Short mmCIF file of N, CA, C and O in Angstrom, two decimals:
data_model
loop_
_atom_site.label_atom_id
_atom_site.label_comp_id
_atom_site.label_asym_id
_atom_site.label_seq_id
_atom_site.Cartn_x
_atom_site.Cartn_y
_atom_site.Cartn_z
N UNK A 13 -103.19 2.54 -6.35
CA UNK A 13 -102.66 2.12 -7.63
C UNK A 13 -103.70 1.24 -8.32
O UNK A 13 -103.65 0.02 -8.12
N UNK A 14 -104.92 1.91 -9.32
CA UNK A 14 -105.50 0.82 -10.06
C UNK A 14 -104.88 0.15 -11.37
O UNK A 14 -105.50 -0.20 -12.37
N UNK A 15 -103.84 0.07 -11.20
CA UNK A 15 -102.98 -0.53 -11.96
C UNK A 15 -102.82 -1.99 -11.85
O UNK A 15 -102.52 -2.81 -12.72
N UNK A 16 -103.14 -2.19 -10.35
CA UNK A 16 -102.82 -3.83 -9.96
C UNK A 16 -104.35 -4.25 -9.83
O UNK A 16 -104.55 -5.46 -9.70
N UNK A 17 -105.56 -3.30 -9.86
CA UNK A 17 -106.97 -3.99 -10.12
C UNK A 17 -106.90 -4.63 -11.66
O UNK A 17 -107.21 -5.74 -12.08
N UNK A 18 -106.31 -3.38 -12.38
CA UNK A 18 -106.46 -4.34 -14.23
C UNK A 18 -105.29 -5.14 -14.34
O UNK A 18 -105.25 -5.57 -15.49
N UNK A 19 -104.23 -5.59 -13.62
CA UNK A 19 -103.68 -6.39 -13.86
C UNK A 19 -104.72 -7.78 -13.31
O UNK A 19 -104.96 -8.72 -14.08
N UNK A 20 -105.23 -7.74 -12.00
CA UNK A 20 -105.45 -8.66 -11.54
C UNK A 20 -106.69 -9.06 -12.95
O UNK A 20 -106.63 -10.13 -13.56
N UNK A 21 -107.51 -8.19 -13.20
CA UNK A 21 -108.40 -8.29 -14.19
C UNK A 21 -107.80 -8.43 -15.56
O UNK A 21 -108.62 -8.60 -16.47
N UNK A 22 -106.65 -8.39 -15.86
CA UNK A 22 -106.03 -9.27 -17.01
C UNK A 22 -105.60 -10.28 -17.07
O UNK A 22 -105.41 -10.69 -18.21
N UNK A 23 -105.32 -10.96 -16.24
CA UNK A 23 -104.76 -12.07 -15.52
C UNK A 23 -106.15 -13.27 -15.57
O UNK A 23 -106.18 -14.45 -15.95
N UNK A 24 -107.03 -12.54 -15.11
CA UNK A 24 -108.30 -13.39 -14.98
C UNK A 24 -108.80 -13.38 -16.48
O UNK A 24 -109.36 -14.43 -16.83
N UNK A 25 -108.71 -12.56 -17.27
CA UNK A 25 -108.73 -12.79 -18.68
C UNK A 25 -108.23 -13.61 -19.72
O UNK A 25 -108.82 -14.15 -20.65
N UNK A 26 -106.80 -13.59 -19.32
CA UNK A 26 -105.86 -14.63 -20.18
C UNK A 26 -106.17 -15.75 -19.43
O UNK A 26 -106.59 -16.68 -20.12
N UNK A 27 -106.07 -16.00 -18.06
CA UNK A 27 -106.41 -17.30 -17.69
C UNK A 27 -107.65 -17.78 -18.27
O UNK A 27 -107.67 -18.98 -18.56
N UNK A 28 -108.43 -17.24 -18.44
CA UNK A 28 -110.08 -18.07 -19.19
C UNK A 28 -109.74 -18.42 -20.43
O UNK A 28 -110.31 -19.37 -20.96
N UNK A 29 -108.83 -17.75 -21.04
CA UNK A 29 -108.33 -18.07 -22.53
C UNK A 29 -107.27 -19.05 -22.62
O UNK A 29 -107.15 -19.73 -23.64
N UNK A 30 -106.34 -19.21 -21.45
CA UNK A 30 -105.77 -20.82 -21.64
C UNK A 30 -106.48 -21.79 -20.88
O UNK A 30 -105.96 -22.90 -21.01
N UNK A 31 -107.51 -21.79 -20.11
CA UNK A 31 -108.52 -22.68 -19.89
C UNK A 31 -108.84 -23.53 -21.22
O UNK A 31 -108.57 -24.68 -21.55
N UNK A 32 -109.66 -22.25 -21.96
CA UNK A 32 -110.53 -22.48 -23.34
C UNK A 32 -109.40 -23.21 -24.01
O UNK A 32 -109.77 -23.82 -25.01
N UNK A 33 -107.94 -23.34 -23.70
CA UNK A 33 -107.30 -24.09 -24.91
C UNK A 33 -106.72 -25.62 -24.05
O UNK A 33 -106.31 -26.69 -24.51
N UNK A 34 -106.88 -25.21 -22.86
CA UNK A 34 -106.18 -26.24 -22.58
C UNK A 34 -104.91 -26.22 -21.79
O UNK A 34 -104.50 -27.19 -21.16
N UNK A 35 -104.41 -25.23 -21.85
CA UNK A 35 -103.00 -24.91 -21.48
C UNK A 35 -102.87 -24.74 -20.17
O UNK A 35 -103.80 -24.07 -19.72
N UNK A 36 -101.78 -25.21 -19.05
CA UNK A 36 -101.37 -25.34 -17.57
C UNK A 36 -101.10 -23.39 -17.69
O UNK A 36 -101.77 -22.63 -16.98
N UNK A 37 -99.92 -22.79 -18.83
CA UNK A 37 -99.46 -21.81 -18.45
C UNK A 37 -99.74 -20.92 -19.72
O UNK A 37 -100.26 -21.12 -20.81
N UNK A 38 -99.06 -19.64 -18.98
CA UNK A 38 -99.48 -18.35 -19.75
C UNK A 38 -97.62 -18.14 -19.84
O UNK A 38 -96.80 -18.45 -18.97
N UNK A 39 -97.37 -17.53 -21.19
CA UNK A 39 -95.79 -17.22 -21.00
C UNK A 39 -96.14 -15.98 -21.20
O UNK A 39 -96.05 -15.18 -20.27
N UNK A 40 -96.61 -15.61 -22.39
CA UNK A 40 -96.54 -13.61 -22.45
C UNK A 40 -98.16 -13.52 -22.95
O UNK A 40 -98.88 -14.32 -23.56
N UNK A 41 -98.42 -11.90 -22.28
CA UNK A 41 -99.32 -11.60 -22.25
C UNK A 41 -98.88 -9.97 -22.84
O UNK A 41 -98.17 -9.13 -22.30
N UNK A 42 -99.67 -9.91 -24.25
CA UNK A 42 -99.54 -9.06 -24.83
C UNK A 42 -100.36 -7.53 -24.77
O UNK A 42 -101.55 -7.83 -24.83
N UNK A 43 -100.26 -6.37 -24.71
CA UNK A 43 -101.10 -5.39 -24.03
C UNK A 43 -100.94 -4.11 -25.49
O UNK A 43 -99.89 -4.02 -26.13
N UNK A 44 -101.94 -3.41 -25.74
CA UNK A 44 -101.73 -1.91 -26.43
C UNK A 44 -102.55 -1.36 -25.80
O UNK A 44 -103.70 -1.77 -25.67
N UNK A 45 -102.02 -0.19 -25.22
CA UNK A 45 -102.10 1.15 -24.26
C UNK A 45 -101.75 2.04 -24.85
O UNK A 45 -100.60 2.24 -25.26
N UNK A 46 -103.13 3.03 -25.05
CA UNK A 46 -103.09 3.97 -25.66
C UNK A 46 -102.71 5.49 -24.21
O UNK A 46 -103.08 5.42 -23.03
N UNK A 47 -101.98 6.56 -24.79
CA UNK A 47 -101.81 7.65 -24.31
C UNK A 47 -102.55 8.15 -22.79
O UNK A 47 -102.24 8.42 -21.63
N UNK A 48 -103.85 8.04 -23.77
CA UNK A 48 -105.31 8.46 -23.09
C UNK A 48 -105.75 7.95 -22.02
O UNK A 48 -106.61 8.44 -21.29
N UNK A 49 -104.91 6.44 -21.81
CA UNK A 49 -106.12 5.36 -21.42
C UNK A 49 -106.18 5.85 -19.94
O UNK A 49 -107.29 5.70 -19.43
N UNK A 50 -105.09 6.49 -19.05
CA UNK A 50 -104.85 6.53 -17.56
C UNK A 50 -103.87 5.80 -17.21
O UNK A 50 -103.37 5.96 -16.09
N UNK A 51 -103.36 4.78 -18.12
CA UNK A 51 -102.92 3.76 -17.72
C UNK A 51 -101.65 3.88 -17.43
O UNK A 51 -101.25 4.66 -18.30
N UNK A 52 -100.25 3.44 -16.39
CA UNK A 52 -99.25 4.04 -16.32
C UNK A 52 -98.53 2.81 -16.33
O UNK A 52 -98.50 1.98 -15.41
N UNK A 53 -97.51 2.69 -18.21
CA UNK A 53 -96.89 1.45 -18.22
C UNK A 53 -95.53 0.65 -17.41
O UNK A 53 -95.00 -0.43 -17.69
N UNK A 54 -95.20 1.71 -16.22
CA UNK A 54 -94.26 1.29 -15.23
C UNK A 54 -95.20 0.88 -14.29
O UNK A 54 -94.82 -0.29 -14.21
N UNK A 55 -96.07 0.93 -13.57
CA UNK A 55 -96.89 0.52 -12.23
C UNK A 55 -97.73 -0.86 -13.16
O UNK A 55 -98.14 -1.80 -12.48
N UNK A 56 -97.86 -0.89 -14.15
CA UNK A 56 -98.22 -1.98 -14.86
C UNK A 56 -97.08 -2.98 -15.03
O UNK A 56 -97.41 -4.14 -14.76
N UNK A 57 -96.35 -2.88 -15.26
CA UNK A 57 -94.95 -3.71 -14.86
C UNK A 57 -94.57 -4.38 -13.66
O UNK A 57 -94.17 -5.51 -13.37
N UNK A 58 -94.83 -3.25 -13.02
CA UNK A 58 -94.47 -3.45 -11.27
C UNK A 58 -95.84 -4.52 -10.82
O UNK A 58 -95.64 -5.59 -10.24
N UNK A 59 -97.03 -4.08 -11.15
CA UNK A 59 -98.29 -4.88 -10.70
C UNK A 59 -98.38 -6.05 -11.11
O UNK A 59 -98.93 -6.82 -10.33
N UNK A 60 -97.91 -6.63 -12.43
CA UNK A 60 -98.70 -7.55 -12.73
C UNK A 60 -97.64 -8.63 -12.28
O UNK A 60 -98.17 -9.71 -12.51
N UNK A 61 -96.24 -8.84 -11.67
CA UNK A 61 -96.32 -10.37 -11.36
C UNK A 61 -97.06 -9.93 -9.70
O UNK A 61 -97.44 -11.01 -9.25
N UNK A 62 -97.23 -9.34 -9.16
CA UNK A 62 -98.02 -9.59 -7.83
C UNK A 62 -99.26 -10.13 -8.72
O UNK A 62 -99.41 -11.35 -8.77
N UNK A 63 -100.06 -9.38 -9.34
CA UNK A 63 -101.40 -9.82 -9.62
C UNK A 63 -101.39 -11.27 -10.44
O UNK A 63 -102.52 -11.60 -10.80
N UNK A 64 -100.58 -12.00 -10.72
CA UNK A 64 -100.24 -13.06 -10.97
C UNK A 64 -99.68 -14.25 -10.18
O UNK A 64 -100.07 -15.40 -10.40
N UNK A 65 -98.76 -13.95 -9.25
CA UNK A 65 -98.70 -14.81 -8.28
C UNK A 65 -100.01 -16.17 -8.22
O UNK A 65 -101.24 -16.08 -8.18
N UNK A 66 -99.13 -17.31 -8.25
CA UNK A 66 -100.10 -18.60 -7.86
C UNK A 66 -101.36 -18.48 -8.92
O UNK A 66 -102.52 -18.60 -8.51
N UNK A 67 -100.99 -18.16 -10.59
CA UNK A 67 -102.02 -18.05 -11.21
C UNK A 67 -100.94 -18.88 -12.20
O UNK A 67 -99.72 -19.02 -12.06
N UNK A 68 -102.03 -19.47 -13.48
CA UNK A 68 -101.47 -20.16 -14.84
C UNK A 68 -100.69 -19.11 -15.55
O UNK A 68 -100.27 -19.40 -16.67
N UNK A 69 -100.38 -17.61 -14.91
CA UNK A 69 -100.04 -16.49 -15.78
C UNK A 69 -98.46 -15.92 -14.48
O UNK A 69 -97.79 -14.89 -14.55
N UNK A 70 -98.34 -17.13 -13.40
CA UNK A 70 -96.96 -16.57 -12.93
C UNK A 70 -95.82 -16.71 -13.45
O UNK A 70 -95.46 -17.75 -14.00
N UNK A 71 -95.01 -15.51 -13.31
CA UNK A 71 -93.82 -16.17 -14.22
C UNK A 71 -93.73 -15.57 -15.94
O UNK A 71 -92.66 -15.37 -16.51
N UNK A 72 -94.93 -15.39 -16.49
CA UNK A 72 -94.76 -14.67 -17.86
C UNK A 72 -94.72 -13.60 -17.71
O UNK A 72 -94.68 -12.93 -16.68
N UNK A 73 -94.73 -13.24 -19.19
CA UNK A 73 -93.64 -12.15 -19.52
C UNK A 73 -95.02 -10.83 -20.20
O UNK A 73 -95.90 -11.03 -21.03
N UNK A 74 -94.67 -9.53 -19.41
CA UNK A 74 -95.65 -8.59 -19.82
C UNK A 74 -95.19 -7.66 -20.78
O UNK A 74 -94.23 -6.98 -20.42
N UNK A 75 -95.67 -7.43 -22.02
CA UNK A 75 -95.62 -6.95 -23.49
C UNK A 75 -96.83 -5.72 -23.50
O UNK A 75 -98.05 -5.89 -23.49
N UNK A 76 -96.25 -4.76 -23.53
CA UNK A 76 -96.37 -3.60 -23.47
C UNK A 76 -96.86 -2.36 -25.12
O UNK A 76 -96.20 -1.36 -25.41
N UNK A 77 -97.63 -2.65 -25.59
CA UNK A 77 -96.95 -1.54 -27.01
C UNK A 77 -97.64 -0.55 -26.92
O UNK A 77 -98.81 -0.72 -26.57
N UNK A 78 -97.17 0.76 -27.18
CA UNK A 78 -97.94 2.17 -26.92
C UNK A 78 -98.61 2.65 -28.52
O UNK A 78 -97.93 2.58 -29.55
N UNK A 79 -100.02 3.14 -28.50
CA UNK A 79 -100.70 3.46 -29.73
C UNK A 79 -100.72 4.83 -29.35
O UNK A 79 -100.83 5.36 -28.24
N UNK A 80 -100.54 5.44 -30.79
CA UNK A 80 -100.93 7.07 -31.28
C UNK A 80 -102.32 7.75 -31.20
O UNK A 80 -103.16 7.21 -31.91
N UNK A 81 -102.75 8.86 -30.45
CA UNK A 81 -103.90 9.35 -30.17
C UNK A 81 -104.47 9.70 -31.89
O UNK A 81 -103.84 9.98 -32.91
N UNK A 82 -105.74 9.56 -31.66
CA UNK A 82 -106.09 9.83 -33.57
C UNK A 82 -107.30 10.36 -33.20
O UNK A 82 -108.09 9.97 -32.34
N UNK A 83 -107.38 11.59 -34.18
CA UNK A 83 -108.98 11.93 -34.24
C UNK A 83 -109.45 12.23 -35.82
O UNK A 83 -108.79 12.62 -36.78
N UNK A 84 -110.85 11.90 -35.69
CA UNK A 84 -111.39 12.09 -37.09
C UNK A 84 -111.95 13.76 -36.64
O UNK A 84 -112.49 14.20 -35.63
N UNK A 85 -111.47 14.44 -38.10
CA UNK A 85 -112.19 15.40 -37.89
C UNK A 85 -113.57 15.66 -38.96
O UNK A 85 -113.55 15.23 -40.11
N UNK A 86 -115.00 16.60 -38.27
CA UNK A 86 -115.74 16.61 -39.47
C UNK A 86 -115.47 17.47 -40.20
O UNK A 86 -116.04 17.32 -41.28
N UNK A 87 -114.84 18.37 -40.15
CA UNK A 87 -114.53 19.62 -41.56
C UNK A 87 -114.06 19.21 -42.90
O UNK A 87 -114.50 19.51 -44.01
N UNK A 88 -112.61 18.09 -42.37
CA UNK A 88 -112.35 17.67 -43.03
C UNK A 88 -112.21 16.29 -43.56
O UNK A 88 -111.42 15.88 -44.41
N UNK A 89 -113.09 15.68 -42.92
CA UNK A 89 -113.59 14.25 -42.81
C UNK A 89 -112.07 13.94 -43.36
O UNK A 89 -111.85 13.72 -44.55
N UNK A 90 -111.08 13.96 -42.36
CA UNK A 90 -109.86 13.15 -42.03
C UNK A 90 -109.48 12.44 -40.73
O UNK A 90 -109.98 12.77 -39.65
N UNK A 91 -108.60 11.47 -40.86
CA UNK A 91 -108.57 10.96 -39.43
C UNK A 91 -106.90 11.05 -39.71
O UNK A 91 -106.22 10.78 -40.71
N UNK A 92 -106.52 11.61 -38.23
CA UNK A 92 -104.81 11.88 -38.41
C UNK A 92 -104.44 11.73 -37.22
O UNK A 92 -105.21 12.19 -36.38
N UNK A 93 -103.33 11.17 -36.79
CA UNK A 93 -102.47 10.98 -35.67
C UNK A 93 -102.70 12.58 -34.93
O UNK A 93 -102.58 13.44 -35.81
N UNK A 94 -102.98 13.12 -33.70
CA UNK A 94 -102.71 14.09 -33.02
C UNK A 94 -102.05 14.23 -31.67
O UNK A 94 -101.75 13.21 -31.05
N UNK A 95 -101.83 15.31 -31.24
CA UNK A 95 -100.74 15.51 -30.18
C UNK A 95 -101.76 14.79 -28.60
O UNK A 95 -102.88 14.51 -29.02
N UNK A 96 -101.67 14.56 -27.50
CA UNK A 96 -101.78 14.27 -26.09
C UNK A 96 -102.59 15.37 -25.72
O UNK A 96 -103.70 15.25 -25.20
N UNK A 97 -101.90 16.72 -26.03
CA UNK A 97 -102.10 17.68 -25.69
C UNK A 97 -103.48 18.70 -26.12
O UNK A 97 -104.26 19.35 -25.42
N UNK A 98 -103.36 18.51 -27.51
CA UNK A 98 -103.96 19.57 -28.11
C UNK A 98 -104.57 17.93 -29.27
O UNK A 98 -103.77 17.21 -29.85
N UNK A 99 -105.79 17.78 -29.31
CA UNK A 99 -106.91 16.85 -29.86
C UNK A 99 -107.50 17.82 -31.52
O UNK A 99 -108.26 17.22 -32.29
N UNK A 100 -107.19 18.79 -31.75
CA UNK A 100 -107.56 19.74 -33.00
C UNK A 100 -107.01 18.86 -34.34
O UNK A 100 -106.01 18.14 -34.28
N UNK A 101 -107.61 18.99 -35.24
CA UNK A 101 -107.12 18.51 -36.68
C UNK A 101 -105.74 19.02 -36.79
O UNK A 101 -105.46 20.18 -36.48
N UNK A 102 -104.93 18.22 -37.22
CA UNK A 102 -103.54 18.43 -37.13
C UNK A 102 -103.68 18.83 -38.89
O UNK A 102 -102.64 19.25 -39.40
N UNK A 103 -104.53 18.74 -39.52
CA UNK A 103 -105.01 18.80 -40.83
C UNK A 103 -105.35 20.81 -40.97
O UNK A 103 -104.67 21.74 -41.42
N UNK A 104 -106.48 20.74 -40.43
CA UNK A 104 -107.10 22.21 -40.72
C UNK A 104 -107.48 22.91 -39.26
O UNK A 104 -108.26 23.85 -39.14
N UNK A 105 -106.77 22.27 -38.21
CA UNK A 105 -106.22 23.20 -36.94
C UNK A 105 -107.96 23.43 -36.32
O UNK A 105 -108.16 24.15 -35.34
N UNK A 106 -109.32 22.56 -37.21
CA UNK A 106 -110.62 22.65 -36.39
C UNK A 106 -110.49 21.98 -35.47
O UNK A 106 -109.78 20.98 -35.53
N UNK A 107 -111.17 22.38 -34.26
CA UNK A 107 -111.00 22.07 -32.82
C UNK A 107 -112.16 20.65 -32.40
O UNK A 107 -112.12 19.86 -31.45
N UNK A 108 -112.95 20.75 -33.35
CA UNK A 108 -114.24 19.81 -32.79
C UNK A 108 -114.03 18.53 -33.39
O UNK A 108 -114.58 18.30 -34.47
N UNK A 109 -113.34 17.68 -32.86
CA UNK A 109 -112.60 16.54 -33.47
C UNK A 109 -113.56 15.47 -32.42
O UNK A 109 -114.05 15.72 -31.32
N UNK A 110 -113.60 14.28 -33.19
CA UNK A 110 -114.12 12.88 -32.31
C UNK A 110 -112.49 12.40 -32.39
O UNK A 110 -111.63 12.59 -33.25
N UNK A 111 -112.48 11.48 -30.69
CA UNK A 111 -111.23 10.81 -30.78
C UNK A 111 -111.40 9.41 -31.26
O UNK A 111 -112.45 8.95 -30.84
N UNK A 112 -110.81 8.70 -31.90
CA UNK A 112 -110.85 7.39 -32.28
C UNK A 112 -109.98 6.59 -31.85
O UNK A 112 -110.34 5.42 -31.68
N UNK A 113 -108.76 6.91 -31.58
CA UNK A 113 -107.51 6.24 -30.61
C UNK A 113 -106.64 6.78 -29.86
O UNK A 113 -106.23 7.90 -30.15
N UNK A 114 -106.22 6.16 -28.83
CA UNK A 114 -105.19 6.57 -27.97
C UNK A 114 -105.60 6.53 -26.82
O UNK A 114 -104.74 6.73 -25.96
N UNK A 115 -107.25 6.24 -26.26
CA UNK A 115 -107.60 5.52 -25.29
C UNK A 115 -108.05 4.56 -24.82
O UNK A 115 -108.91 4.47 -23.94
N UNK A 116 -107.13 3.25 -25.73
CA UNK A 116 -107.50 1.97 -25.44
C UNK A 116 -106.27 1.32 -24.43
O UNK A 116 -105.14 1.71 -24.13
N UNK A 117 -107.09 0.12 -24.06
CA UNK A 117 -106.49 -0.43 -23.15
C UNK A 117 -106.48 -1.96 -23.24
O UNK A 117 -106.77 -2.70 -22.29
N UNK A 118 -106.10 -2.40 -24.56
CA UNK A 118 -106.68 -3.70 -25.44
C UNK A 118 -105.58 -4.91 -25.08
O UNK A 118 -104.39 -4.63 -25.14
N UNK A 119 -105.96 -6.15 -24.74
CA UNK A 119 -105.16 -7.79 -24.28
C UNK A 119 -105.41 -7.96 -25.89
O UNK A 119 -106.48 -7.98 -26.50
N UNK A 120 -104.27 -8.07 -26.30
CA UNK A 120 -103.69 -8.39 -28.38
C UNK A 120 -103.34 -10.04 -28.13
O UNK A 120 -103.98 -10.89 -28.75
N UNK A 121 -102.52 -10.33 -27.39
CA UNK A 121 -102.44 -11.83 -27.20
C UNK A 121 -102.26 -11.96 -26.33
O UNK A 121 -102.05 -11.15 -25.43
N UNK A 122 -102.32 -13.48 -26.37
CA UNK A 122 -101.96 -14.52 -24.95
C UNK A 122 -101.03 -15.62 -25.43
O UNK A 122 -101.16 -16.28 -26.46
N UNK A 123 -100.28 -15.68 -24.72
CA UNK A 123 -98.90 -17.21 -25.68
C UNK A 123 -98.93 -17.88 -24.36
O UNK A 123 -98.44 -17.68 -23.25
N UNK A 124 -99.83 -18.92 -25.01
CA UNK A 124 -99.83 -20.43 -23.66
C UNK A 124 -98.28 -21.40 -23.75
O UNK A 124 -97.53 -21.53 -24.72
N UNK A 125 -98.22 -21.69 -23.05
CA UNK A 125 -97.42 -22.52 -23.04
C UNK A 125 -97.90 -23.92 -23.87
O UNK A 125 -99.10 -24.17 -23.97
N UNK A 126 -96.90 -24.81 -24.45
CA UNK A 126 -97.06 -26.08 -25.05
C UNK A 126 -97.82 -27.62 -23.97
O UNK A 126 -98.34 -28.70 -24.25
N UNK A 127 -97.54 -26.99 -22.89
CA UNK A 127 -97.79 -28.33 -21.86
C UNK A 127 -99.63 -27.88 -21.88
O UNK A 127 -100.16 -26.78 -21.69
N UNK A 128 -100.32 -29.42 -22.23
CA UNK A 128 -101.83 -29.16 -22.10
C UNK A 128 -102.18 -29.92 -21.13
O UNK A 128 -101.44 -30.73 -20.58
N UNK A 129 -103.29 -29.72 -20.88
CA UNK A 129 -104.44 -30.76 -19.83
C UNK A 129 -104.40 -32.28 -20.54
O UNK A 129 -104.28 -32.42 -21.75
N UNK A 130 -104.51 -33.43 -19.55
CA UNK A 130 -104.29 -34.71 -20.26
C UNK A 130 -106.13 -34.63 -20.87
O UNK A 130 -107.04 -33.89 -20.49
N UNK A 131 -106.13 -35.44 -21.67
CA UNK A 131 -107.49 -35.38 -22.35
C UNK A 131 -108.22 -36.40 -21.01
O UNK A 131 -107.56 -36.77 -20.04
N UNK A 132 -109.48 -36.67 -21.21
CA UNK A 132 -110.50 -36.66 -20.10
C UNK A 132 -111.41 -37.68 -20.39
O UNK A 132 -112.39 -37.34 -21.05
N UNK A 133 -111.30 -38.79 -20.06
CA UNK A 133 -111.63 -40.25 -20.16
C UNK A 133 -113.44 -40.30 -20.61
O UNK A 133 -114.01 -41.38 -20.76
#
């Protein structure tokens, strides 16, 4: 299951980012997962309070949002939402499309908690 390697590797992410602010805790940790990415948003659920355990990120809450696969096509220099399946211009049905989304795997936020580090003499 590399599901619980990128959790553990998101975890270590948001934690450097409530470091940088100051913050003891992490409450939600926000995620967009595209189609494409491999990524499977139930074993990502299941993984990340293990990969959190005894971290500034135990205990919060994992936020999930799914993005639409998109390709630009050159025929018709359009970019349009397309199927999982079939990557062709949903426009003019040309097959030689660049993908532009639906295989990301992007940390959108981090919501620290209010309790900070005492300031430092």
């Amino acid at each position: 299951m590399h599901e619980l390697s990128l959790c553990r590797s998101l975890v270590r992410q948001a934690s450097r980012v409530a470091a940088e602010h100051g913050a003891l805790r992490i409450r939600r940790v926000s995620l967009r997962i595209g189609p494409l990415s491999g990524v499977e948003a139930a074993l990502m659920r299941e993984a990340f309070p293990l990969a959190s355990r005894h971290t500034a990120a135990e205990g919060a809450r994992l936020e999930m949002a799914s993005c639409p696969v998109r390709v630009h096509c050159p025929r018709c220099r359009q970019e349009a939402e397309a199927s999982v399946n079939d990557l062709s211009c949903p426009r003019c049905g040309h097959w030689q499309t660049r993908l532009t989304g639906g295989d990301e795997l992007l940390l959108v936020s981090v919501d620290l908690a209010d309790t900070s580090l005492p300031p430092t003499a």
